[in-house]
């Protein structure tokens, strides 16, 4: 897989690619959070964050929203 072809449509901002393990690509992206009040009050900054990937594009807001960073994003670096 070429690095230039990995661009999910709902990624917010521009980021950097990281190779993690065997061919798994993680991309650091601009901080975003959910506008949905039922979602956790955290922000995300990795393209492959499982929790962040569940946020529909219409609920994604740019920035941290004053929230702490998602634990899964912290673990990714």
mmCIF file of C-alpha atoms in Angstrom:
data_model
loop_
_atom_site.group_PDB
_atom_site.id
_atom_site.type_symbol
_atom_site.label_atom_id
_atom_site.label_comp_id
_atom_site.label_asym_id
_atom_site.label_seq_id
_atom_site.Cartn_x
_atom_site.Cartn_y
_atom_site.Cartn_z
ATOM 1 C CA UNK A 1 0.000 0.000 0.000
ATOM 2 C CA UNK A 2 1.415 3.389 -0.961
ATOM 3 C CA UNK A 3 1.397 6.036 1.737
ATOM 4 C CA UNK A 4 -0.097 8.640 -0.595
ATOM 5 C CA UNK A 5 -3.241 6.581 -1.166
ATOM 6 C CA UNK A 6 -4.365 6.451 2.480
ATOM 7 C CA UNK A 7 -6.745 9.398 2.909
ATOM 8 C CA UNK A 8 -10.023 8.577 4.692
ATOM 9 C CA UNK A 9 -12.723 11.011 3.617
ATOM 10 C CA UNK A 10 -13.634 12.104 7.121
ATOM 11 C CA UNK A 11 -10.135 12.938 8.429
ATOM 12 C CA UNK A 12 -10.016 16.443 9.864
ATOM 13 C CA UNK A 13 -6.942 18.526 9.020
ATOM 14 C CA UNK A 14 -3.504 17.590 7.773
ATOM 15 C CA UNK A 15 -1.303 15.142 9.623
ATOM 16 C CA UNK A 16 1.762 12.925 9.600
ATOM 17 C CA UNK A 17 2.046 9.209 8.848
ATOM 18 C CA UNK A 18 3.542 6.767 11.341
ATOM 19 C CA UNK A 19 4.332 3.121 10.636
ATOM 20 C CA UNK A 20 3.144 1.071 13.582
ATOM 21 C CA UNK A 21 4.032 -2.616 13.720
ATOM 22 C CA UNK A 22 3.738 -4.678 10.551
ATOM 23 C CA UNK A 23 2.432 -2.370 7.836
ATOM 24 C CA UNK A 24 -0.196 -0.658 9.997
ATOM 25 C CA UNK A 25 -0.397 3.047 9.247
ATOM 26 C CA UNK A 26 -1.386 5.597 11.844
ATOM 27 C CA UNK A 27 -1.689 9.250 10.980
ATOM 28 C CA UNK A 28 -1.470 12.114 13.453
ATOM 29 C CA UNK A 29 -4.226 14.569 12.507
ATOM 30 C CA UNK A 30 -5.475 17.936 13.682
ATOM 31 C CA UNK A 31 -7.365 17.668 16.973
ATOM 32 C CA UNK A 32 -11.115 17.046 16.739
ATOM 33 C CA UNK A 33 -13.950 16.183 19.113
ATOM 34 C CA UNK A 34 -17.621 15.255 18.941
ATOM 35 C CA UNK A 35 -20.508 17.683 19.168
ATOM 36 C CA UNK A 36 -22.769 14.839 20.368
ATOM 37 C CA UNK A 37 -23.419 15.238 24.107
ATOM 38 C CA UNK A 38 -23.689 11.463 24.568
ATOM 39 C CA UNK A 39 -20.104 10.920 23.314
ATOM 40 C CA UNK A 40 -17.148 10.969 25.743
ATOM 41 C CA UNK A 41 -15.774 14.429 26.541
ATOM 42 C CA UNK A 42 -12.361 13.870 24.946
ATOM 43 C CA UNK A 43 -10.541 14.979 21.810
ATOM 44 C CA UNK A 44 -8.792 12.783 19.251
ATOM 45 C CA UNK A 45 -5.673 13.319 17.132
ATOM 46 C CA UNK A 46 -5.003 9.976 15.401
ATOM 47 C CA UNK A 47 -6.631 8.768 12.193
ATOM 48 C CA UNK A 48 -6.948 5.196 13.437
ATOM 49 C CA UNK A 49 -8.406 5.892 16.896
ATOM 50 C CA UNK A 50 -11.303 3.414 17.254
ATOM 51 C CA UNK A 51 -13.392 5.837 19.315
ATOM 52 C CA UNK A 52 -12.684 8.786 17.019
ATOM 53 C CA UNK A 53 -13.562 6.704 13.945
ATOM 54 C CA UNK A 54 -17.059 6.158 15.345
ATOM 55 C CA UNK A 55 -17.850 9.890 15.260
ATOM 56 C CA UNK A 56 -19.936 10.681 12.154
ATOM 57 C CA UNK A 57 -18.441 13.470 10.024
ATOM 58 C CA UNK A 58 -21.444 15.715 10.741
ATOM 59 C CA UNK A 59 -20.630 15.528 14.492
ATOM 60 C CA UNK A 60 -16.882 16.242 14.145
ATOM 61 C CA UNK A 61 -15.706 19.638 15.354
ATOM 62 C CA UNK A 62 -12.156 20.957 14.944
ATOM 63 C CA UNK A 63 -10.058 21.539 18.037
ATOM 64 C CA UNK A 64 -9.884 20.101 21.526
ATOM 65 C CA UNK A 65 -13.116 21.631 22.828
ATOM 66 C CA UNK A 66 -11.265 22.107 26.122
ATOM 67 C CA UNK A 67 -11.398 18.336 26.688
ATOM 68 C CA UNK A 68 -8.545 15.992 27.651
ATOM 69 C CA UNK A 69 -6.915 13.813 24.998
ATOM 70 C CA UNK A 70 -8.483 10.408 24.352
ATOM 71 C CA UNK A 71 -6.625 7.563 26.138
ATOM 72 C CA UNK A 72 -6.414 5.566 22.907
ATOM 73 C CA UNK A 73 -4.770 8.543 21.161
ATOM 74 C CA UNK A 74 -2.389 9.001 24.114
ATOM 75 C CA UNK A 75 -1.377 5.328 23.833
ATOM 76 C CA UNK A 76 -0.654 5.780 20.102
ATOM 77 C CA UNK A 77 1.846 8.548 20.834
#
